[in-house]
Coordinates of N, CA and C in Angstrom, one line a residue:
M200 N 0.8 -1.2 0.0 CA 0.0 0.0 0.0 C 0.9 1.3 0.0
K201 N 1.9 1.3 0.8 CA 2.8 2.4 0.9 C 3.5 2.7 -0.4
N202 N 3.9 1.6 -1.1 CA 4.6 1.7 -2.4 C 3.6 2.3 -3.4
D203 N 2.3 1.9 -3.3 CA 1.3 2.3 -4.3 C 1.1 3.8 -4.1
S204 N 1.1 4.3 -2.8 CA 0.9 5.7 -2.6 C 2.1 6.5 -3.1
L205 N 3.3 6.0 -3.0 CA 4.5 6.6 -3.5 C 4.4 6.7 -5.0
K206 N 4.0 5.6 -5.7 CA 3.9 5.6 -7.1 C 2.9 6.7 -7.6
E207 N 1.8 6.9 -6.9 CA 0.8 7.8 -7.3 C 1.3 9.3 -7.1
Q208 N 2.3 9.5 -6.3 CA 2.8 10.8 -6.1 C 3.6 11.4 -7.3
Y209 N 4.1 10.5 -8.1 CA 5.0 10.9 -9.2 C 4.5 10.4 -10.6
R210 N 4.6 11.3 -11.6 CA 4.3 11.0 -12.9 C 5.6 10.6 -13.6
I211 N 5.5 9.5 -14.5 CA 6.7 9.1 -15.2 C 6.4 8.9 -16.7
N212 N 7.5 9.0 -17.4 CA 7.4 8.8 -18.9 C 6.2 9.5 -19.6
E213 N 5.4 8.7 -20.3 CA 4.3 9.2 -21.1 C 3.2 9.9 -20.2
R214 N 3.2 9.6 -18.9 CA 2.2 10.3 -18.1 C 2.5 11.7 -17.8
I215 N 3.7 12.2 -18.2 CA 4.1 13.6 -18.0 C 3.6 14.3 -19.2
R216 N 2.6 15.1 -19.0 CA 1.9 15.8 -20.2 C 2.2 17.3 -20.1
V217 N 3.4 17.7 -20.4 CA 3.8 19.1 -20.5 C 4.6 19.3 -21.8
R218 N 4.8 20.5 -22.2 CA 5.5 20.8 -23.4 C 7.0 20.7 -23.3
E219 N 7.5 21.1 -22.1 CA 9.0 21.0 -21.8 C 9.2 20.8 -20.4
V220 N 10.4 20.3 -20.1 CA 10.8 20.0 -18.7 C 12.2 20.4 -18.5
R221 N 12.6 20.6 -17.2 CA 14.0 20.8 -16.8 C 14.6 19.5 -16.4
L222 N 15.6 19.1 -17.1 CA 16.2 17.8 -16.8 C 17.3 17.8 -15.8
V223 N 17.3 16.9 -14.8 CA 18.5 16.8 -13.9 C 18.7 15.3 -13.8
G224 N 19.9 14.9 -13.4 CA 20.3 13.5 -13.3 C 21.8 13.3 -13.4
D225 N 22.3 12.1 -13.1 CA 23.7 11.9 -13.1 C 24.3 11.9 -14.5
N226 N 23.6 11.4 -15.5 CA 24.2 11.2 -16.8 C 23.6 12.1 -17.9
V227 N 23.0 13.3 -17.4 CA 22.4 14.2 -18.4 C 22.9 15.6 -18.2
E228 N 22.9 16.4 -19.2 CA 23.3 17.8 -19.1 C 22.0 18.6 -18.6
T229 N 22.1 19.2 -17.4 CA 21.0 19.9 -16.9 C 20.6 21.0 -17.8
G230 N 19.3 21.1 -18.0 CA 18.7 22.2 -18.9 C 17.3 21.9 -19.2
V231 N 16.7 22.8 -20.0 CA 15.3 22.7 -20.4 C 15.2 22.0 -21.7
Y232 N 14.4 21.0 -21.8 CA 14.2 20.2 -23.0 C 12.7 20.0 -23.4
P233 N 12.4 20.0 -24.7 CA 11.1 19.6 -25.1 C 10.8 18.2 -24.5
I234 N 9.6 17.9 -24.1 CA 9.2 16.6 -23.5 C 9.6 15.4 -24.4
A235 N 9.4 15.5 -25.7 CA 9.8 14.4 -26.6 C 11.3 14.1 -26.5
Q236 N 12.1 15.1 -26.5 CA 13.6 14.9 -26.4 C 14.0 14.4 -25.0
A237 N 13.3 14.9 -24.0 CA 13.6 14.4 -22.6 C 13.3 12.9 -22.5
L238 N 12.2 12.5 -23.1 CA 11.8 11.1 -23.1 C 12.8 10.2 -23.9
K239 N 13.3 10.7 -25.0 CA 14.2 10.0 -25.8 C 15.6 9.8 -25.0
I240 N 16.0 10.9 -24.3 CA 17.3 10.8 -23.6 C 17.2 9.7 -22.5
A241 N 16.0 9.7 -21.8 CA 15.8 8.6 -20.8 C 15.8 7.3 -21.4
E242 N 15.1 7.1 -22.5 CA 14.9 5.8 -23.2 C 16.3 5.3 -23.7
D243 N 17.1 6.2 -24.3 CA 18.4 5.9 -24.8 C 19.3 5.3 -23.7
Q244 N 19.1 5.7 -22.5 CA 19.9 5.3 -21.3 C 19.3 4.1 -20.6
G245 N 18.1 3.7 -21.1 CA 17.4 2.6 -20.5 C 16.9 3.0 -19.1
M246 N 16.6 4.3 -19.0 CA 16.1 4.8 -17.7 C 14.6 5.3 -17.9
D247 N 14.1 5.8 -16.8 CA 12.8 6.4 -16.8 C 12.9 8.0 -16.6
L248 N 11.9 8.7 -17.1 CA 11.8 10.1 -16.9 C 10.8 10.3 -15.7
V249 N 11.3 10.8 -14.6 CA 10.4 10.9 -13.4 C 10.3 12.4 -13.0
E250 N 9.0 12.8 -12.9 CA 8.7 14.2 -12.6 C 8.8 14.4 -11.1
I251 N 9.8 15.1 -10.6 CA 10.1 15.2 -9.2 C 9.6 16.6 -8.6
S252 N 9.4 17.6 -9.4 CA 8.9 18.9 -9.0 C 7.8 19.4 -10.0
P253 N 6.6 18.9 -9.9 CA 5.6 19.2 -10.9 C 5.2 20.7 -10.8
N254 N 5.4 21.4 -9.7 CA 4.9 22.8 -9.6 C 5.9 23.8 -10.0
A255 N 7.1 23.3 -10.4 CA 8.2 24.2 -10.9 C 7.8 24.7 -12.3
A256 N 8.4 25.7 -12.8 CA 8.2 26.2 -14.1 C 9.5 26.3 -14.9
P257 N 9.8 25.4 -15.9 CA 9.0 24.2 -16.2 C 9.2 23.1 -15.1
P258 N 8.3 22.1 -15.1 CA 8.5 21.0 -14.1 C 9.9 20.3 -14.2
V259 N 10.4 19.9 -13.1 CA 11.7 19.3 -13.0 C 11.6 17.8 -13.1
C260 N 12.3 17.2 -14.0 CA 12.3 15.7 -14.1 C 13.7 15.1 -14.0
R261 N 13.8 13.9 -13.4 CA 15.0 13.3 -13.2 C 15.1 12.0 -14.1
V262 N 16.3 11.8 -14.7 CA 16.5 10.6 -15.5 C 17.1 9.6 -14.6
I263 N 16.3 8.5 -14.3 CA 16.7 7.6 -13.3 C 15.9 6.3 -13.4
D264 N 16.4 5.2 -12.9 CA 15.6 4.0 -12.9 C 14.5 4.2 -11.9
Y265 N 13.2 4.0 -12.3 CA 12.1 4.3 -11.4 C 12.1 3.5 -10.1
Q266 N 12.4 2.2 -10.3 CA 12.4 1.3 -9.1 C 13.4 1.8 -8.0
K267 N 14.6 2.2 -8.6 CA 15.7 2.7 -7.7 C 15.2 4.0 -7.0
F268 N 14.5 4.8 -7.8 CA 14.0 6.1 -7.3 C 13.0 5.9 -6.2
L269 N 12.1 4.9 -6.3 CA 11.1 4.6 -5.3 C 11.8 4.1 -4.0
Y270 N 12.8 3.2 -4.3 CA 13.6 2.7 -3.1 C 14.2 3.8 -2.3
Q271 N 14.8 4.8 -3.0 CA 15.5 5.9 -2.4 C 14.5 6.8 -1.6
Q272 N 13.3 7.0 -2.2 CA 12.3 7.8 -1.5 C 11.8 7.1 -0.2
K273 N 11.6 5.8 -0.3 CA 11.1 5.0 0.8 C 12.2 5.0 1.9
K274 N 13.4 4.9 1.5 CA 14.5 4.9 2.5 C 14.6 6.3 3.2
R275 N 14.4 7.3 2.4 CA 14.4 8.7 3.0 C 13.3 8.9 4.0
Q276 N 12.1 8.4 3.6 CA 11.0 8.5 4.5 C 11.2 7.8 5.9
K277 N 11.8 6.6 5.8 CA 12.1 5.8 7.0 C 13.1 6.6 7.9
E278 N 14.1 7.2 7.3 CA 15.1 8.0 8.0 C 14.5 9.2 8.7
Q279 N 13.6 9.9 8.0 CA 12.9 11.0 8.6 C 12.0 10.6 9.7
K280 N 11.4 9.4 9.6 CA 10.5 8.9 10.6 C 11.3 8.6 11.9
A281 N 12.5 8.0 11.6 CA 13.3 7.6 12.8 C 13.8 8.8 13.5
K282 N 14.1 9.9 12.8 CA 14.6 11.1 13.4 C 13.6 11.9 14.2
S283 N 12.3 11.8 13.7 CA 11.3 12.5 14.4 C 10.9 11.9 15.7
V284 N 11.1 12.6 16.8 CA 10.9 12.0 18.1 C 9.4 12.2 18.5
K285 N 8.8 11.2 18.9 CA 7.4 11.3 19.3 C 7.3 12.0 20.7
V286 N 6.6 13.1 20.7 CA 6.5 13.9 22.0 C 5.3 13.3 22.8
V287 N 5.6 12.9 24.0 CA 4.6 12.4 24.9 C 4.2 13.5 25.9
V288 N 2.9 13.7 26.0 CA 2.4 14.8 27.0 C 1.7 14.1 28.1
K289 N 2.2 14.3 29.3 CA 1.5 13.7 30.5 C 0.7 14.8 31.2
E290 N -0.5 14.5 31.6 CA -1.4 15.4 32.3 C -1.4 15.3 33.8
I291 N -1.4 16.4 34.5 CA -1.5 16.4 36.0 C -2.6 17.4 36.3
R292 N -3.5 16.9 37.1 CA -4.7 17.7 37.4 C -4.7 18.1 38.9
F293 N -5.0 19.4 39.1 CA -5.1 19.9 40.5 C -6.6 20.4 40.7
G294 N -6.9 20.5 41.9 CA -8.1 21.3 42.3 C -7.7 22.7 42.7
P295 N -8.6 23.7 42.8 CA -8.1 25.0 43.1 C -7.6 25.1 44.6
Q296 N -8.0 24.2 45.4 CA -7.5 24.2 46.8 C -6.8 22.9 47.2
T297 N -5.8 22.6 46.4 CA -5.0 21.3 46.6 C -4.2 21.5 47.8
D298 N -4.2 20.5 48.7 CA -3.4 20.5 49.9 C -1.9 20.2 49.6
D299 N -1.0 20.5 50.6 CA 0.4 20.3 50.4 C 0.8 18.8 50.1
H300 N 0.1 17.9 50.8 CA 0.4 16.5 50.6 C 0.2 16.1 49.1
D301 N -1.0 16.4 48.6 CA -1.4 16.1 47.2 C -0.5 16.8 46.2
Y302 N -0.2 18.1 46.6 CA 0.7 18.9 45.7 C 2.1 18.2 45.5
N303 N 2.7 17.9 46.7 CA 4.0 17.3 46.6 C 4.0 15.9 45.9
F304 N 2.9 15.2 46.1 CA 2.8 13.9 45.4 C 2.8 14.1 43.9
K305 N 2.1 15.1 43.4 CA 2.0 15.4 42.0 C 3.3 16.0 41.5
L306 N 3.9 16.8 42.3 CA 5.2 17.4 41.9 C 6.2 16.3 41.7
K307 N 6.2 15.3 42.5 CA 7.2 14.2 42.4 C 6.9 13.4 41.0
H308 N 5.7 13.2 40.7 CA 5.3 12.6 39.4 C 5.8 13.4 38.2
A309 N 5.5 14.7 38.3 CA 5.9 15.6 37.2 C 7.4 15.6 37.0
K310 N 8.2 15.6 38.1 CA 9.7 15.5 38.0 C 10.1 14.2 37.2
G311 N 9.4 13.1 37.5 CA 9.7 11.9 36.8 C 9.3 11.9 35.3
F312 N 8.2 12.6 35.0 CA 7.8 12.7 33.6 C 8.8 13.5 32.8
L313 N 9.2 14.7 33.4 CA 10.2 15.5 32.7 C 11.5 14.9 32.6
E314 N 11.9 14.1 33.6 CA 13.2 13.4 33.5 C 13.2 12.4 32.4
E315 N 12.1 11.8 32.1 CA 12.0 10.7 31.0 C 11.8 11.4 29.7
G316 N 11.7 12.7 29.6 CA 11.6 13.4 28.3 C 10.2 13.8 27.9
S317 N 9.2 13.6 28.8 CA 7.8 13.9 28.4 C 7.5 15.3 28.8
K318 N 6.6 15.9 28.0 CA 6.1 17.2 28.4 C 5.0 17.0 29.5
V319 N 4.8 18.1 30.3 CA 3.8 18.0 31.3 C 2.8 19.1 31.1
K320 N 1.6 18.7 31.1 CA 0.4 19.6 30.9 C -0.3 19.6 32.3
A321 N -0.1 20.6 33.1 CA -0.7 20.7 34.4 C -1.9 21.6 34.3
Y322 N -2.9 21.3 35.0 CA -4.1 22.2 34.9 C -4.9 22.1 36.2
V323 N -5.5 23.2 36.5 CA -6.4 23.3 37.7 C -7.9 23.3 37.1
F324 N -8.6 22.3 37.6 CA -10.0 22.1 37.1 C -11.0 22.9 38.1
F325 N -11.7 23.8 37.6 CA -12.7 24.5 38.4 C -14.1 24.0 38.2
K326 N -14.6 23.5 39.3 CA -16.0 22.9 39.3 C -17.0 23.8 39.9
G327 N -18.0 24.1 39.1 CA -19.1 25.0 39.6 C -18.6 26.4 40.0
R328 N -18.9 26.8 41.3 CA -18.5 28.1 41.8 C -17.0 28.3 42.1
S329 N -16.3 27.2 42.0 CA -14.8 27.2 42.3 C -14.1 28.1 41.3
I330 N -14.7 28.5 40.2 CA -14.1 29.3 39.2 C -13.8 30.7 39.8
L331 N -14.4 31.0 40.9 CA -14.1 32.2 41.7 C -12.7 32.2 42.2
F332 N -12.1 31.0 42.3 CA -10.7 30.9 42.8 C -9.7 30.8 41.7
K333 N -10.0 31.4 40.5 CA -9.1 31.2 39.4 C -7.7 31.9 39.6
E334 N -7.7 33.0 40.4 CA -6.4 33.6 40.7 C -5.5 32.6 41.6
Q335 N -6.2 31.9 42.5 CA -5.6 31.0 43.4 C -5.0 29.8 42.5
G336 N -5.7 29.4 41.5 CA -5.3 28.4 40.6 C -4.1 28.8 39.8
E337 N -4.0 30.1 39.4 CA -2.9 30.6 38.6 C -1.6 30.6 39.5
V338 N -1.8 31.0 40.8 CA -0.7 31.0 41.7 C -0.1 29.6 41.9
L339 N -1.0 28.7 42.0 CA -0.6 27.3 42.3 C 0.2 26.8 41.1
L340 N -0.3 27.1 39.8 CA 0.5 26.6 38.7 C 1.8 27.3 38.5
L341 N 1.9 28.5 38.8 CA 3.2 29.2 38.8 C 4.2 28.7 39.8
R342 N 3.6 28.4 41.0 CA 4.5 27.7 42.0 C 5.0 26.4 41.6
F343 N 4.1 25.7 40.9 CA 4.4 24.3 40.4 C 5.6 24.4 39.3
A344 N 5.5 25.4 38.4 CA 6.5 25.7 37.4 C 7.8 26.1 38.1
N345 N 7.7 26.9 39.1 CA 8.9 27.3 39.8 C 9.6 26.2 40.5
D346 N 8.8 25.3 41.1 CA 9.4 24.1 41.8 C 10.0 23.1 40.8
L347 N 9.7 23.2 39.6 CA 10.2 22.3 38.6 C 11.2 22.9 37.6
E348 N 11.7 24.1 38.0 CA 12.6 24.9 37.1 C 13.9 24.1 36.8
D349 N 14.3 23.2 37.7 CA 15.6 22.4 37.4 C 15.3 21.3 36.4
Y350 N 14.0 21.0 36.2 CA 13.6 19.8 35.4 C 13.0 20.2 34.0
G351 N 12.3 21.3 34.1 CA 11.6 21.8 32.8 C 11.4 23.3 32.8
K352 N 11.1 23.7 31.6 CA 10.9 25.2 31.4 C 9.5 25.4 30.9
V353 N 9.0 26.6 31.2 CA 7.6 26.9 30.8 C 7.5 27.1 29.3
E354 N 6.6 26.3 28.7 CA 6.3 26.5 27.3 C 5.1 27.4 27.1
Q355 N 4.2 27.3 28.0 CA 3.0 28.2 27.9 C 2.6 28.6 29.3
L356 N 2.5 29.9 29.6 CA 2.1 30.4 30.9 C 0.6 30.0 31.1
P357 N 0.2 30.1 32.4 CA -1.2 29.7 32.7 C -2.2 30.4 31.9
V358 N -3.1 29.7 31.3 CA -4.2 30.2 30.4 C -5.5 29.5 30.7
L359 N -6.6 30.2 30.8 CA -7.9 29.7 31.2 C -8.6 29.2 29.9
E360 N -8.9 27.9 29.8 CA -9.6 27.3 28.7 C -10.9 26.6 29.3
G361 N -12.0 27.3 29.2 CA -13.2 26.8 29.7 C -13.1 26.7 31.2
K362 N -13.2 25.5 31.8 CA -13.2 25.3 33.2 C -11.8 24.9 33.7
R363 N -10.8 24.9 32.8 CA -9.5 24.5 33.1 C -8.5 25.6 32.9
M364 N -7.6 25.8 33.9 CA -6.4 26.7 33.7 C -5.2 25.9 33.5
I365 N -4.5 26.1 32.4 CA -3.5 25.1 31.9 C -2.1 25.8 31.9
I366 N -1.1 25.0 32.2 CA 0.3 25.5 32.0 C 1.0 24.3 31.3
M367 N 1.9 24.6 30.4 CA 2.7 23.6 29.7 C 4.2 23.7 30.1
L368 N 4.7 22.6 30.4 CA 6.2 22.5 30.7 C 6.9 21.5 29.8
T369 N 8.0 21.9 29.3 CA 8.8 21.0 28.4 C 10.1 20.7 29.1
P370 N 10.6 19.4 29.0 CA 11.8 19.0 29.7 C 13.0 19.8 29.3
K371 N 13.9 20.1 30.3 CA 15.2 20.7 30.0 C 16.2 19.7 29.5
K372 N 17.0 20.0 28.5 CA 18.0 19.1 28.0 C 19.0 18.8 29.1
G373 N 19.3 17.5 29.3 CA 20.3 17.2 30.3 C 19.8 17.0 31.7
A374 N 18.5 17.4 32.0 CA 18.0 17.3 33.3 C 17.9 15.9 33.7
G375 N 17.4 15.0 32.8 CA 17.2 13.6 33.2 C 18.5 12.9 33.3
S376 N 19.5 13.2 32.5 CA 20.8 12.5 32.5 C 21.6 12.9 33.8
S377 N 21.5 14.2 34.3 CA 22.2 14.5 35.5 C 21.6 13.9 36.7
S378 N 20.2 13.8 36.7 CA 19.6 13.1 37.8 C 19.9 11.6 37.8
A379 N 20.0 11.1 36.6 CA 20.2 9.6 36.4 C 21.6 9.3 36.9
S380 N 22.6 10.2 36.7 CA 24.0 10.0 37.1 C 24.1 10.0 38.6
K381 N 23.2 10.9 39.2 CA 23.2 11.0 40.7 C 22.7 9.7 41.3
A382 N 21.6 9.3 40.6 CA 20.9 8.0 41.1 C 21.9 6.8 41.0
A383 N 22.7 6.8 39.9 CA 23.6 5.7 39.7 C 24.7 5.6 40.8
K384 N 25.0 6.8 41.4 CA 26.1 6.8 42.4 C 25.6 6.3 43.7
K385 N 24.3 6.5 44.0 CA 23.7 6.2 45.3 C 23.9 4.7 45.8
P386 N 23.7 3.7 44.9 CA 23.8 2.4 45.4 C 25.2 2.0 45.9
E387 N 26.2 2.7 45.5 CA 27.5 2.4 46.0 C 27.7 2.7 47.5
T388 N 27.0 3.7 48.0 CA 27.1 4.0 49.4 C 25.9 3.5 50.2
A389 N 25.0 2.9 49.5 CA 23.7 2.5 50.2 C 23.9 1.2 51.1
V390 N 24.9 0.4 50.7 CA 25.1 -0.9 51.5 C 25.9 -0.6 52.7
K391 N 25.3 -1.0 53.9 CA 26.0 -0.8 55.2 C 26.7 -2.1 55.5
P392 N 27.9 -2.0 56.2 CA 28.6 -3.2 56.6 C 27.8 -4.1 57.5
E393 N 27.0 -3.4 58.4 CA 26.2 -4.2 59.4 C 25.3 -5.2 58.7
Q394 N 24.8 -4.9 57.5 CA 23.9 -5.8 56.8 C 24.5 -7.1 56.5
K395 N 25.8 -7.2 56.3 CA 26.4 -8.4 55.9 C 26.4 -9.4 57.0
D396 N 26.4 -8.9 58.3 CA 26.6 -9.8 59.5 C 25.2 -10.2 60.0
E397 N 24.1 -9.7 59.4 CA 22.8 -10.1 59.9 C 22.6 -11.6 59.8
K398 N 22.1 -12.2 60.9 CA 21.9 -13.6 60.9 C 20.4 -13.9 60.5
K399 N 20.2 -15.0 59.8 CA 18.9 -15.3 59.4 C 18.1 -15.9 60.7
P400 N 16.9 -15.6 60.8 CA 16.1 -16.1 62.0 C 16.0 -17.6 61.9
S401 N 16.2 -18.3 63.0 CA 16.1 -19.7 63.0 C 14.7 -20.2 63.1

């Protein structure tokens, strides 16, 4: 199916219905040629005429083996897909009057999300008349961002969308790796000598 969609993207040989084209390729002299001459040049080389830029004036065509061209395009698409990193967004919900215990619990989760490279979308949900506390919600979100400044930076300041006030945080580069290296050092000092002499209960 993917190959078929690639084939449909490009016109080749007799399917190219224009008066003239700009030729490019390894074994041709770059320039503008009447379509009949361009087709003959490709045919003489045992190659195909492939339209690669239909919107140019005149359209740009390459003299190349069509199957090889499709293979190159497929390979390029795979490379681009591999390079594009999928961004994960984790959501954290607060109430307008979140207590310190709940706040610290969610703060800990947010640190973990940012360390693993995920974005954090934190929001205060206002139910009913609690919308009167929207300033309180904004203060809470700004405090949250401030407490996470070593792990992430603010991508979007608090903004009210319907019944939710939202802030977006994006991970800081290197924040996760530095924390990971600290964590890696801890086990070395964690083992106490006394633990080795503990006797098993009889």
